[in-house]
Structure formats: C-alpha cells, structure tokens
CSV table of C-alpha atoms in Angstrom, one decimal:
chain,number,residue,atom,x,y,z
T,1,UNK,CA,-4.4,-52.8,-241.9
T,2,UNK,CA,-1.0,-53.6,-243.4
T,3,UNK,CA,0.8,-51.6,-240.7
T,4,UNK,CA,-0.7,-53.9,-238.2
T,5,UNK,CA,-0.1,-57.1,-240.1
T,6,UNK,CA,3.7,-56.7,-240.7
T,7,UNK,CA,4.5,-56.3,-237.0
T,8,UNK,CA,2.1,-58.9,-235.7
T,9,UNK,CA,3.5,-61.7,-233.5
T,10,UNK,CA,3.3,-65.2,-235.2
T,11,UNK,CA,0.4,-66.4,-233.0
T,12,UNK,CA,-1.8,-63.4,-233.9
T,13,UNK,CA,-0.9,-63.6,-237.6
T,14,UNK,CA,-1.7,-67.3,-237.5
T,15,UNK,CA,-5.2,-66.6,-236.1
T,16,UNK,CA,-5.9,-64.2,-239.0
T,17,UNK,CA,-4.9,-66.8,-241.5
T,18,UNK,CA,-6.8,-69.6,-239.8
T,19,UNK,CA,-9.9,-67.5,-239.6
T,20,UNK,CA,-9.5,-66.8,-243.3
T,21,UNK,CA,-9.4,-63.0,-242.7
T,22,UNK,CA,-6.3,-63.0,-244.9
T,23,UNK,CA,-5.1,-65.7,-247.2
T,24,UNK,CA,-1.5,-67.1,-247.1
T,25,UNK,CA,-1.1,-65.7,-250.6
T,26,UNK,CA,-2.1,-62.2,-249.6
T,27,UNK,CA,0.2,-62.3,-246.5
T,28,UNK,CA,3.1,-63.7,-248.6
T,29,UNK,CA,2.7,-61.0,-251.3
T,30,UNK,CA,2.8,-58.3,-248.6
T,31,UNK,CA,6.0,-59.6,-247.1
T,32,UNK,CA,7.6,-60.2,-250.5
T,33,UNK,CA,6.9,-56.6,-251.4
T,34,UNK,CA,8.6,-55.4,-248.2
T,35,UNK,CA,11.6,-57.7,-248.8
T,36,UNK,CA,12.0,-56.3,-252.3
T,37,UNK,CA,11.4,-52.6,-251.4
T,38,UNK,CA,13.0,-52.3,-247.9
T,39,UNK,CA,15.5,-55.2,-247.8
T,40,UNK,CA,18.2,-53.5,-250.0
T,41,UNK,CA,18.1,-50.4,-247.9
T,42,UNK,CA,19.3,-52.5,-244.9
T,43,UNK,CA,21.5,-55.0,-246.7
T,44,UNK,CA,19.5,-57.7,-245.0
T,45,UNK,CA,18.5,-59.9,-247.9
T,46,UNK,CA,20.6,-62.1,-250.3
T,47,UNK,CA,17.9,-63.8,-252.4
T,48,UNK,CA,14.1,-63.3,-252.5
T,49,UNK,CA,12.6,-66.7,-253.2
T,50,UNK,CA,9.5,-65.3,-254.9
T,51,UNK,CA,8.5,-68.1,-257.2
T,52,UNK,CA,8.9,-70.7,-254.4
T,53,UNK,CA,7.1,-68.6,-251.9
T,54,UNK,CA,4.1,-68.0,-254.1
T,55,UNK,CA,3.9,-71.7,-254.9
T,56,UNK,CA,4.0,-72.6,-251.3
T,57,UNK,CA,1.5,-69.9,-250.3
T,58,UNK,CA,-1.0,-71.2,-252.9
T,59,UNK,CA,-0.5,-74.7,-251.6
T,60,UNK,CA,-1.0,-73.6,-248.0
T,61,UNK,CA,-4.1,-71.7,-249.0
T,62,UNK,CA,-5.7,-74.8,-250.6
T,63,UNK,CA,-4.7,-76.9,-247.6
T,64,UNK,CA,-6.3,-74.5,-245.1
T,65,UNK,CA,-9.4,-74.1,-247.1
T,66,UNK,CA,-9.8,-77.9,-247.1
T,67,UNK,CA,-9.4,-77.9,-243.3
T,68,UNK,CA,-5.9,-79.3,-243.3
T,69,UNK,CA,-4.4,-76.9,-240.8
T,70,UNK,CA,-0.9,-78.1,-240.0
T,71,UNK,CA,0.5,-75.8,-237.3
T,72,UNK,CA,0.6,-72.2,-236.1
T,73,UNK,CA,3.2,-71.6,-238.8
T,74,UNK,CA,1.0,-72.7,-241.7
T,75,UNK,CA,0.8,-70.0,-244.3
T,76,UNK,CA,3.4,-67.7,-242.6
T,77,UNK,CA,6.5,-66.5,-244.6
T,78,UNK,CA,9.9,-66.7,-243.0
T,79,UNK,CA,13.6,-66.0,-243.9
T,80,UNK,CA,16.5,-68.3,-243.5
T,81,UNK,CA,20.1,-67.4,-242.8
T,82,UNK,CA,22.1,-68.0,-246.0
T,83,UNK,CA,24.1,-70.9,-244.5
T,84,UNK,CA,21.2,-73.2,-244.7
T,85,UNK,CA,21.2,-75.2,-247.9
T,86,UNK,CA,18.2,-74.9,-250.3
T,87,UNK,CA,17.4,-76.9,-253.4
T,88,UNK,CA,15.6,-75.8,-256.6
T,89,UNK,CA,18.4,-73.5,-257.9
T,90,UNK,CA,18.2,-71.1,-254.9
T,91,UNK,CA,21.8,-70.0,-254.1
T,92,UNK,CA,23.4,-70.7,-250.7
T,93,UNK,CA,26.2,-68.2,-250.5
T,94,UNK,CA,27.5,-68.5,-246.9
T,95,UNK,CA,27.7,-64.7,-247.1
T,96,UNK,CA,30.9,-65.0,-249.2
T,97,UNK,CA,31.7,-63.6,-252.6
T,98,UNK,CA,33.4,-66.9,-253.9
T,99,UNK,CA,30.0,-68.7,-253.4
T,100,UNK,CA,27.8,-66.0,-254.8
T,101,UNK,CA,26.1,-68.4,-257.3
T,102,UNK,CA,26.7,-71.7,-255.5
T,103,UNK,CA,23.7,-74.0,-255.2
T,104,UNK,CA,22.9,-77.3,-253.6
T,105,UNK,CA,20.5,-80.1,-254.6
T,106,UNK,CA,19.1,-80.7,-251.2
T,107,UNK,CA,17.4,-78.8,-248.4
T,108,UNK,CA,18.7,-78.4,-244.8
T,109,UNK,CA,16.6,-80.4,-242.2
T,110,UNK,CA,15.4,-77.1,-240.7
T,111,UNK,CA,14.0,-76.0,-244.1
T,112,UNK,CA,12.3,-79.4,-244.5
T,113,UNK,CA,10.7,-79.2,-241.1
T,114,UNK,CA,9.4,-75.7,-241.6
T,115,UNK,CA,7.9,-76.8,-245.0
T,116,UNK,CA,6.2,-79.7,-243.2
T,117,UNK,CA,4.8,-77.2,-240.7
T,118,UNK,CA,3.4,-75.2,-243.6
T,119,UNK,CA,5.7,-72.2,-243.3
T,120,UNK,CA,6.7,-70.4,-246.5
T,121,UNK,CA,10.3,-69.7,-247.4
T,122,UNK,CA,10.4,-66.1,-248.7
T,123,UNK,CA,14.1,-65.2,-248.5
T,124,UNK,CA,17.6,-66.2,-247.9
T,125,UNK,CA,19.0,-63.6,-245.5
T,126,UNK,CA,22.3,-61.8,-245.2
T,127,UNK,CA,25.1,-63.0,-243.0
T,128,UNK,CA,28.7,-62.3,-242.2
T,129,UNK,CA,31.0,-64.2,-244.6
T,130,UNK,CA,31.5,-67.8,-243.4
T,131,UNK,CA,29.5,-66.8,-240.2
T,132,UNK,CA,32.6,-65.0,-238.9
T,133,UNK,CA,34.8,-68.1,-239.2
T,134,UNK,CA,37.6,-66.2,-240.7
T,135,UNK,CA,38.0,-63.8,-237.8
T,136,UNK,CA,36.2,-60.6,-239.0
T,137,UNK,CA,36.0,-57.6,-236.8
T,138,UNK,CA,34.0,-55.1,-238.9
T,139,UNK,CA,30.4,-55.0,-240.0
T,140,UNK,CA,31.4,-54.8,-243.7
T,141,UNK,CA,32.4,-58.5,-243.7
T,142,UNK,CA,29.6,-59.7,-246.0
T,143,UNK,CA,28.7,-60.4,-249.6
T,144,UNK,CA,25.8,-57.9,-249.3
T,145,UNK,CA,27.6,-55.2,-247.3
T,146,UNK,CA,27.2,-54.2,-243.7
T,147,UNK,CA,23.7,-55.2,-242.4
T,148,UNK,CA,21.9,-52.3,-240.9
T,149,UNK,CA,19.9,-52.2,-237.7
T,150,UNK,CA,16.2,-51.2,-238.2
T,151,UNK,CA,16.8,-48.6,-235.5
T,152,UNK,CA,19.5,-46.8,-237.5
T,153,UNK,CA,21.0,-47.2,-240.9
T,154,UNK,CA,24.3,-46.1,-239.6
T,155,UNK,CA,24.3,-48.9,-237.0
T,156,UNK,CA,25.2,-52.5,-237.3
T,157,UNK,CA,22.5,-55.2,-237.0
T,158,UNK,CA,25.1,-57.4,-235.2
T,159,UNK,CA,26.5,-60.9,-235.3
T,160,UNK,CA,26.8,-63.2,-238.2
T,161,UNK,CA,22.9,-63.7,-238.2
T,162,UNK,CA,22.6,-59.9,-238.8
T,163,UNK,CA,20.2,-60.3,-241.8
T,164,UNK,CA,17.9,-62.5,-239.7
T,165,UNK,CA,17.7,-59.9,-236.9
T,166,UNK,CA,17.4,-57.0,-239.3
T,167,UNK,CA,14.7,-58.6,-241.5
T,168,UNK,CA,12.5,-59.4,-238.5
T,169,UNK,CA,13.0,-55.9,-236.9
T,170,UNK,CA,12.2,-54.2,-240.2
T,171,UNK,CA,9.0,-56.2,-240.6
T,172,UNK,CA,10.2,-57.9,-243.8
T,173,UNK,CA,9.3,-61.3,-242.5
T,174,UNK,CA,7.5,-62.5,-239.3
T,175,UNK,CA,10.3,-64.8,-238.2
T,176,UNK,CA,13.8,-66.0,-239.3
T,177,UNK,CA,16.3,-68.7,-238.6
T,178,UNK,CA,19.7,-67.8,-237.5
T,179,UNK,CA,22.7,-69.7,-236.1
T,180,UNK,CA,25.0,-69.1,-233.1
T,181,UNK,CA,28.4,-70.3,-232.3
T,182,UNK,CA,29.1,-67.5,-229.9
T,183,UNK,CA,26.6,-64.6,-229.9
T,184,UNK,CA,25.3,-64.7,-233.4
T,185,UNK,CA,21.6,-65.0,-232.5
T,186,UNK,CA,21.5,-63.0,-229.2
T,187,UNK,CA,23.5,-60.1,-230.6
T,188,UNK,CA,21.3,-59.3,-233.6
T,189,UNK,CA,18.3,-59.8,-231.4
T,190,UNK,CA,19.7,-57.1,-229.1
T,191,UNK,CA,20.8,-54.8,-231.9
T,192,UNK,CA,17.6,-55.0,-233.8
T,193,UNK,CA,15.1,-54.8,-230.9
T,194,UNK,CA,13.7,-58.4,-231.5
T,195,UNK,CA,13.6,-61.7,-229.6
T,196,UNK,CA,16.1,-64.4,-230.3
T,197,UNK,CA,16.4,-68.0,-228.9
T,198,UNK,CA,19.6,-70.0,-228.8
T,199,UNK,CA,18.4,-73.6,-228.2
T,200,UNK,CA,20.3,-76.2,-226.3
T,201,UNK,CA,23.1,-77.8,-228.4
T,202,UNK,CA,21.6,-80.6,-230.4
T,203,UNK,CA,18.0,-79.5,-229.9
T,204,UNK,CA,17.9,-78.6,-233.6
T,205,UNK,CA,19.5,-80.6,-236.4
T,206,UNK,CA,22.4,-78.9,-238.2
T,207,UNK,CA,22.2,-81.1,-241.3
T,208,UNK,CA,22.5,-78.9,-244.3
T,209,UNK,CA,23.9,-75.9,-242.4
T,210,UNK,CA,27.5,-74.6,-242.9
T,211,UNK,CA,29.8,-75.9,-240.2
T,212,UNK,CA,31.8,-73.4,-238.3
T,213,UNK,CA,32.5,-75.3,-235.1
T,214,UNK,CA,31.0,-78.8,-234.9
T,215,UNK,CA,30.7,-78.9,-231.1
T,216,UNK,CA,29.5,-75.3,-230.7
T,217,UNK,CA,27.1,-74.5,-233.6
T,218,UNK,CA,23.4,-74.1,-232.8
T,219,UNK,CA,20.4,-73.1,-235.0
T,220,UNK,CA,17.6,-71.1,-233.6
T,221,UNK,CA,14.7,-68.7,-234.3
T,222,UNK,CA,14.4,-64.9,-234.2
T,223,UNK,CA,11.0,-63.3,-233.9
T,224,UNK,CA,9.2,-60.4,-232.3
T,225,UNK,CA,8.4,-62.2,-229.1
T,226,UNK,CA,9.6,-65.1,-226.9
T,227,UNK,CA,6.3,-66.8,-227.9
T,228,UNK,CA,7.3,-66.6,-231.6
T,229,UNK,CA,10.5,-68.3,-230.8
T,230,UNK,CA,8.8,-71.1,-229.0
T,231,UNK,CA,6.4,-71.8,-231.8
T,232,UNK,CA,9.2,-72.0,-234.3
T,233,UNK,CA,11.4,-74.2,-232.0
T,234,UNK,CA,8.5,-76.6,-231.8
T,235,UNK,CA,8.5,-77.0,-235.5
T,236,UNK,CA,12.3,-77.3,-236.1
T,237,UNK,CA,13.4,-79.4,-233.1
T,238,UNK,CA,13.9,-83.1,-233.0
T,239,UNK,CA,16.4,-85.8,-233.7
T,240,UNK,CA,17.8,-86.3,-237.2
T,241,UNK,CA,19.7,-89.4,-238.4
T,242,UNK,CA,21.6,-87.1,-240.7
T,243,UNK,CA,23.0,-85.2,-237.7
T,244,UNK,CA,24.6,-87.5,-235.1
T,245,UNK,CA,24.8,-84.5,-232.7
T,246,UNK,CA,21.1,-84.0,-232.7
T,247,UNK,CA,19.3,-84.9,-229.4
T,248,UNK,CA,16.9,-87.7,-229.1
T,249,UNK,CA,15.0,-85.9,-226.4
T,250,UNK,CA,11.5,-85.0,-227.5
T,251,UNK,CA,10.4,-81.4,-227.4
T,252,UNK,CA,7.0,-79.7,-227.3
T,253,UNK,CA,6.6,-76.0,-226.8
T,254,UNK,CA,4.4,-75.0,-223.9
T,255,UNK,CA,4.4,-72.0,-221.6
T,256,UNK,CA,4.0,-73.1,-218.0
T,257,UNK,CA,2.2,-71.1,-215.3
T,258,UNK,CA,4.4,-69.5,-212.7
T,259,UNK,CA,2.8,-71.3,-209.8
T,260,UNK,CA,5.6,-70.0,-207.5
T,261,UNK,CA,8.1,-67.2,-207.7
T,262,UNK,CA,11.0,-68.2,-210.0
T,263,UNK,CA,14.5,-67.8,-208.6
T,264,UNK,CA,16.7,-65.8,-210.9
T,265,UNK,CA,20.5,-65.7,-210.6
T,266,UNK,CA,22.5,-62.6,-211.4
T,267,UNK,CA,26.3,-62.6,-211.6
T,268,UNK,CA,27.9,-60.4,-209.0
T,269,UNK,CA,29.2,-57.2,-210.5
T,270,UNK,CA,27.2,-58.0,-213.7
T,271,UNK,CA,26.9,-54.2,-214.3
T,272,UNK,CA,30.5,-53.3,-213.6
T,273,UNK,CA,31.9,-51.0,-216.2
T,274,UNK,CA,28.6,-51.2,-218.1
T,275,UNK,CA,27.5,-48.0,-219.9
T,276,UNK,CA,24.8,-46.1,-218.0
T,277,UNK,CA,22.0,-46.6,-220.6
T,278,UNK,CA,22.4,-50.4,-220.6
T,279,UNK,CA,22.8,-50.5,-216.8
T,280,UNK,CA,19.7,-48.3,-216.3
T,281,UNK,CA,17.6,-50.5,-218.6
T,282,UNK,CA,18.7,-53.6,-216.9
T,283,UNK,CA,17.9,-52.1,-213.5
T,284,UNK,CA,14.4,-51.2,-214.7
T,285,UNK,CA,14.0,-54.8,-215.9
T,286,UNK,CA,15.0,-56.0,-212.5
T,287,UNK,CA,12.3,-53.9,-210.9
T,288,UNK,CA,9.7,-55.5,-213.2
T,289,UNK,CA,11.0,-59.0,-212.7
T,290,UNK,CA,10.9,-58.5,-208.9
T,291,UNK,CA,7.2,-58.2,-209.2
T,292,UNK,CA,6.9,-62.0,-209.9
T,293,UNK,CA,10.4,-63.4,-209.2
T,294,UNK,CA,13.2,-63.4,-206.6
T,295,UNK,CA,16.7,-62.5,-207.6
T,296,UNK,CA,20.1,-63.2,-205.9
T,297,UNK,CA,23.7,-62.6,-206.8
T,298,UNK,CA,26.2,-65.4,-207.3
T,299,UNK,CA,29.6,-66.1,-208.8
T,300,UNK,CA,30.9,-68.7,-211.2
T,301,UNK,CA,34.2,-70.4,-210.3
T,302,UNK,CA,37.3,-68.9,-211.8
T,303,UNK,CA,38.1,-70.6,-215.2
T,304,UNK,CA,39.4,-69.3,-218.5
T,305,UNK,CA,35.9,-69.6,-220.1
T,306,UNK,CA,36.5,-67.2,-223.0
T,307,UNK,CA,39.9,-68.6,-223.8
T,308,UNK,CA,38.5,-72.1,-223.7
T,309,UNK,CA,35.7,-71.5,-226.1
T,310,UNK,CA,37.9,-69.5,-228.4
T,311,UNK,CA,40.5,-72.3,-228.6
T,312,UNK,CA,37.8,-74.8,-229.5
T,313,UNK,CA,36.2,-72.5,-232.1
T,314,UNK,CA,39.6,-71.6,-233.7
T,315,UNK,CA,40.7,-75.2,-233.9
T,316,UNK,CA,37.4,-76.6,-235.3
T,317,UNK,CA,36.9,-73.7,-237.8
T,318,UNK,CA,40.5,-74.3,-239.1
T,319,UNK,CA,39.5,-77.9,-239.9
T,320,UNK,CA,36.0,-77.0,-241.2
T,321,UNK,CA,37.4,-74.5,-243.7
T,322,UNK,CA,40.6,-76.4,-244.6
T,323,UNK,CA,39.6,-76.9,-248.2
T,324,UNK,CA,38.6,-73.2,-248.6
T,325,UNK,CA,41.9,-72.2,-247.1
T,326,UNK,CA,44.0,-74.5,-249.2
T,327,UNK,CA,42.3,-73.3,-252.4
T,328,UNK,CA,43.1,-69.7,-251.6
T,329,UNK,CA,39.4,-68.7,-251.6
T,330,UNK,CA,39.9,-66.5,-248.6
T,331,UNK,CA,41.7,-64.0,-250.8
T,332,UNK,CA,38.4,-63.2,-252.4
T,333,UNK,CA,36.6,-62.3,-249.2
T,334,UNK,CA,35.4,-58.8,-248.3
T,335,UNK,CA,37.0,-58.0,-245.0
T,336,UNK,CA,40.8,-57.6,-245.2
T,337,UNK,CA,41.4,-59.6,-242.0
T,338,UNK,CA,39.3,-62.5,-243.3
T,339,UNK,CA,41.8,-62.9,-246.2
T,340,UNK,CA,44.6,-64.0,-243.8
T,341,UNK,CA,42.5,-65.1,-240.7
T,342,UNK,CA,42.1,-68.8,-241.7
T,343,UNK,CA,45.9,-69.2,-242.1
T,344,UNK,CA,46.5,-67.9,-238.6
T,345,UNK,CA,44.0,-70.4,-237.2
T,346,UNK,CA,45.9,-73.4,-238.6
T,347,UNK,CA,48.6,-72.9,-235.9
T,348,UNK,CA,46.2,-73.9,-233.1
T,349,UNK,CA,48.0,-76.8,-231.5
T,350,UNK,CA,46.3,-80.2,-231.0
T,351,UNK,CA,47.4,-80.2,-227.3
T,352,UNK,CA,45.7,-76.8,-226.7
T,353,UNK,CA,42.5,-78.0,-228.4
T,354,UNK,CA,42.5,-81.2,-226.3
T,355,UNK,CA,43.2,-79.2,-223.2
T,356,UNK,CA,40.2,-76.9,-224.0
T,357,UNK,CA,38.0,-80.0,-224.4
T,358,UNK,CA,39.1,-81.3,-221.0
T,359,UNK,CA,38.4,-78.0,-219.3
T,360,UNK,CA,34.9,-78.0,-220.8
T,361,UNK,CA,34.3,-81.5,-219.4
T,362,UNK,CA,35.6,-80.5,-216.0
T,363,UNK,CA,33.6,-77.3,-215.6
T,364,UNK,CA,30.3,-78.7,-217.0
T,365,UNK,CA,29.1,-80.4,-213.7
T,366,UNK,CA,30.3,-77.5,-211.6
T,367,UNK,CA,28.3,-74.9,-213.7
T,368,UNK,CA,25.3,-77.2,-213.7
T,369,UNK,CA,25.4,-77.5,-209.9
T,370,UNK,CA,25.3,-73.7,-209.6
T,371,UNK,CA,22.6,-73.3,-212.2
T,372,UNK,CA,20.4,-76.0,-210.6
T,373,UNK,CA,19.6,-73.4,-207.9
T,374,UNK,CA,18.0,-71.1,-210.4
T,375,UNK,CA,15.2,-71.1,-212.9
T,376,UNK,CA,17.3,-68.7,-215.1
T,377,UNK,CA,20.4,-66.6,-215.0
T,378,UNK,CA,19.8,-63.1,-216.1
T,379,UNK,CA,22.0,-60.3,-217.5
T,380,UNK,CA,22.2,-57.7,-220.2
T,381,UNK,CA,22.3,-59.3,-223.6
T,382,UNK,CA,25.2,-57.1,-224.7
T,383,UNK,CA,27.3,-55.0,-222.3
T,384,UNK,CA,28.3,-52.5,-225.1
T,385,UNK,CA,26.0,-50.2,-227.1
T,386,UNK,CA,25.0,-51.0,-230.7
T,387,UNK,CA,28.1,-50.2,-232.8
T,388,UNK,CA,28.4,-48.0,-235.8
T,389,UNK,CA,28.8,-49.5,-239.3
T,390,UNK,CA,32.1,-47.6,-239.5
T,391,UNK,CA,33.9,-48.9,-236.4
T,392,UNK,CA,35.4,-52.2,-235.4
T,393,UNK,CA,33.1,-53.9,-233.0
T,394,UNK,CA,36.1,-55.6,-231.2
T,395,UNK,CA,39.0,-53.9,-229.5
T,396,UNK,CA,39.9,-50.5,-228.1
T,397,UNK,CA,37.1,-48.1,-227.5
T,398,UNK,CA,34.4,-50.7,-227.2
T,399,UNK,CA,34.2,-50.6,-223.4
T,400,UNK,CA,33.8,-53.8,-221.4
T,401,UNK,CA,33.6,-56.4,-224.1
T,402,UNK,CA,33.8,-59.5,-221.8
T,403,UNK,CA,30.9,-61.8,-222.4
T,404,UNK,CA,30.9,-64.4,-219.6
T,405,UNK,CA,27.3,-65.5,-220.0
T,406,UNK,CA,27.8,-65.9,-223.7
T,407,UNK,CA,31.1,-67.8,-223.3
T,408,UNK,CA,29.7,-70.2,-220.7
T,409,UNK,CA,26.4,-70.6,-222.4
T,410,UNK,CA,27.9,-71.4,-225.8
T,411,UNK,CA,30.8,-73.5,-224.4
T,412,UNK,CA,28.3,-75.8,-222.6
T,413,UNK,CA,25.5,-75.6,-225.2
T,414,UNK,CA,23.0,-74.0,-222.8
T,415,UNK,CA,19.8,-72.4,-224.0
T,416,UNK,CA,19.3,-68.6,-223.7
T,417,UNK,CA,16.7,-66.1,-225.0
T,418,UNK,CA,17.1,-62.4,-225.4
T,419,UNK,CA,14.1,-60.0,-225.5
T,420,UNK,CA,14.0,-56.2,-225.8
T,421,UNK,CA,14.2,-54.2,-222.6
T,422,UNK,CA,14.5,-50.5,-223.7
T,423,UNK,CA,16.5,-48.0,-225.6
T,424,UNK,CA,19.6,-45.9,-225.1
T,425,UNK,CA,19.6,-42.1,-225.2
T,426,UNK,CA,20.5,-42.5,-228.9
T,427,UNK,CA,17.3,-44.5,-229.5
T,428,UNK,CA,19.1,-47.8,-230.0
T,429,UNK,CA,17.7,-51.0,-228.5
T,430,UNK,CA,19.0,-53.0,-225.6
T,431,UNK,CA,18.1,-56.5,-224.4
T,432,UNK,CA,17.9,-58.7,-221.4
T,433,UNK,CA,18.9,-62.4,-221.6
T,434,UNK,CA,17.6,-65.4,-219.7
T,435,UNK,CA,20.1,-68.4,-219.6
T,436,UNK,CA,18.9,-71.8,-218.6
T,437,UNK,CA,20.0,-75.4,-218.0
T,438,UNK,CA,20.1,-77.9,-220.9
T,439,UNK,CA,16.7,-78.7,-222.4
T,440,UNK,CA,14.9,-76.1,-220.3
T,441,UNK,CA,13.9,-73.8,-223.1
T,442,UNK,CA,10.3,-73.8,-221.9
T,443,UNK,CA,11.3,-72.6,-218.5
T,444,UNK,CA,13.3,-69.6,-219.7
T,445,UNK,CA,10.7,-68.8,-222.3
T,446,UNK,CA,7.9,-68.8,-219.7
T,447,UNK,CA,9.8,-66.3,-217.7
T,448,UNK,CA,10.7,-64.2,-220.7
T,449,UNK,CA,7.1,-64.3,-221.9
T,450,UNK,CA,5.9,-63.2,-218.5
T,451,UNK,CA,8.3,-60.3,-218.6
T,452,UNK,CA,7.1,-59.3,-222.1
T,453,UNK,CA,3.5,-59.4,-220.8
T,454,UNK,CA,4.4,-56.7,-218.4
T,455,UNK,CA,6.4,-54.5,-220.9
T,456,UNK,CA,5.8,-53.2,-224.3
T,457,UNK,CA,9.3,-52.9,-225.8
T,458,UNK,CA,8.5,-55.7,-228.3
T,459,UNK,CA,5.6,-53.7,-229.6
T,460,UNK,CA,7.6,-50.6,-230.5
T,461,UNK,CA,8.9,-50.4,-234.1
T,462,UNK,CA,10.8,-47.7,-236.1
T,463,UNK,CA,8.4,-45.1,-237.4
T,464,UNK,CA,10.3,-45.0,-240.7
T,465,UNK,CA,9.3,-48.6,-241.3
T,466,UNK,CA,5.7,-47.9,-240.5
T,467,UNK,CA,5.4,-45.1,-243.1
T,468,UNK,CA,6.6,-46.8,-246.2
T,469,UNK,CA,4.5,-46.1,-249.3
T,470,UNK,CA,2.0,-48.8,-250.2
T,471,UNK,CA,4.0,-51.4,-252.1
T,472,UNK,CA,1.0,-52.5,-254.1
T,473,UNK,CA,0.9,-49.2,-255.9
T,474,UNK,CA,-2.6,-48.4,-254.7
T,475,UNK,CA,-1.7,-45.7,-252.2
T,476,UNK,CA,-1.8,-45.8,-248.4
T,477,UNK,CA,0.9,-47.1,-246.1
T,478,UNK,CA,2.5,-50.4,-245.3
C-alpha cells in the first residue's frame, strides 16, 4: 500500500484523505520517514520540519473529520525550496554556508497560502547557493552538496531548484515549490522525471522569497503530473499587497476540453544538433501530439535574446546581493567560482542594463503576435542530456546548450510546463515543454494533461526507490 501512496498524484492522494482511508497524520508520518531515510542519500533536503508537520497534520485531521475540507491540498505534505522564508525557528539558508543557521520571523506569502489551503510543510529543500546568483557552473555549489537525480546518484538533479525536483522524483513529498529565473524549475523537472510549472511573471507573489532578479524571478510548483501543478498553482496564485509585482488578475485552475485541435508551434530546426536520444523522444512525443493537435514550424525574429536576459539578470543580481558582496560573504561559498562571481557582476554598466530593458520592451509585442497563432509552443525541455555530478554543466563538451525557448520565456515572463517524455539509453529522463502566452497556464496545462493521459512516463519511478525497507520498522516495503 505504501508503495502506491508515495507516488500517487495529488488528486488521488487527496481523495484517499477525503474519504478517510488514510489520515493526514498517517500520510505525513510516511513522507517524514522517507525524507529522513532517503533525503540524505540524494542531498535533497536541508531541514525536516517534523514538529511543525505533525502539528499541522493533526490540525488537518481534526478539520477534515469535522467536515471542514479546505481544498485538494488539505492534509497533503509538501516541501519548499529553501529560499522561502519560514518562521518558528526554521532556518532559511538560501543554500549557502554563511546562512546555515539564519532564521526569519515571518512566512513567505506562498507558505501562508499553502497553510490556508491545508497543506503541510514537511521540509525545506536543497538549492544551489543563492539560487545560482553568484555564477555557479558545477552541481556541487550548495550547502548540502550536489543534489542527485532520482534516476542516478551520479547524475545532477539540475537547476537551483534541484532539491524540489529530486524530492518529488524520489517520492519524499507529493509536491514542492521551486523558483525560476532562467531554467530552475523546468531543468530539475526534466532531470528528475517529474512535471514542473513556471507560471506567468507576477502570477505568484514573491514576498518572502530571496530576490535574485526582481524582473525575472518566478515561483512555481513541481509535482508528478501537470494536474498536480495546476492544483498547487490554484492555491498559491493571487495578488499580494506585499509584492507590487504580483498580478491582480484572478486565477482559478481548470482543465478545459479540447473542443478543437490545438495548434502547436515548433521552432524551425528545433532538433538541430540535439543528441539522438532527446531527438527521438521528442519525435515520439510529436507523433502522440499529432493524434489530437496540429503542428507547424515557425521562426522568431533575430534578436540577442540570451544576451539580453543575461544582462538583466547580471545587473539585477549584482544589486540584490550588494550587501553580501560588500561584507565578503561570498568567500565562504562552496563553489570556487561563486567566491569571485559577484564581484565580476558589479561591472555591468547601467547603459547596457537599460539597453537590455529597452530590447525586452521592443520584442515583447513581436513575440506575442507570433505566439497568438498558437495554443502552445513546444520543444525539448533540455537539449542536452542529464549531466554528471562531476562535470561542469556549462561550457565545452555539453553539446548545443542554447536555450532559446527558456531565454524568451523567462525574459518575457511567459508560462511554461515541462512533463516527462521518455528516457535516454542510459535510463535518464527527458522532458517536453509547452510554452504559452501570459496568463494562459490553463491552456498549456490542458494540452500537457492530454499528452500525459496518452502516455505513462509520469507513472514510471526508479525501482530502487520502490524497494526501500519499511521505515516504520515493521517490515515490508515503502
């Protein structure tokens, strides 16, 4: 039974709790045990919030027994990337050695909203130090060490939200919250064989989250399925007076019916120089998508998209981490390049930053005009294989590392979701992404959900994580 529970999608787990087949306390204890037993093997957990989780679980149990059922997340444990502030003496480390014991006296808005939905905070999850804001290029750049993919302990979970992806993929928690400035939700979703949603910029309040780049940062969910991500987004979205960048547009998660064949756009030469395994899996996904959608190739106009987003990110991160840089705290970081990276970023010129902002403003309507022709833009989530823990994930030897969809999507704050679409010959996961226009999360999730209804990649989990000894000490498996 436990085998089935730990890898159930949120909606199914919610039904079990709502029908009182398992209590929130029992479910929470099961996941706390996995966090404690398995988490250290994958470097995916910073802090297990056991006392808080059990308190919240008991409260949820009483509420549900009294008929006060709040949402599909009621009684379900989750993990939060450790850049989200938490009160009650729970550390918020930002993945960095200098802040190993640092605490806040308030909760991030996302934490508050999930509490209001009845979700149970079970862990603060591993991340790359300062969310990659110091220029890291190796998986080891973290307080907790290199975070491992559920599909191979010698392989990287990917991105600064690596702990969030790894924890979901390992069945340590049903869903997690990550953040993305450029790739840090979609990459761990790809590398860990799970689903990850980057919402529209401003859809989710960033109050209480570490700032890396004020005009690029987004918070979003990772789960086993696109549907999981939608259920979580429903709980955490909404305007927030504490975050002026949060959108006032209301959001309610719903999966629409595909009453007509969606039109999907695909960049011309999207598979150029892409490794065969990734290309083959994407082609197989295309064949499935063509059963219910139409696809055509297109091109974006020529602009320095990657250079533009990089300039904005470098300039804003230099400002965001100014105090840390001036105090010399970078010298205590794990990755050697992170110890000097922030100093290099201070030389970004104001004229270059302003030029980048102007380019963003200029290309926004052009990109939107192109995307208005499509229900979603599709492409491989990552065009390079899951990397080893022992190699730099940037630079020579990594193949075609250009990330045009990621650069444009993050530069313009567009929503995207990645879902699993197969494995390489080395049994490492790959993903397909669906990119949409602003505030069209439901549209891209409807298409992704339809794709997942025709495939079973999201139901496949590492055998090593299905054969763990019973963590209750009573025999059997978890």
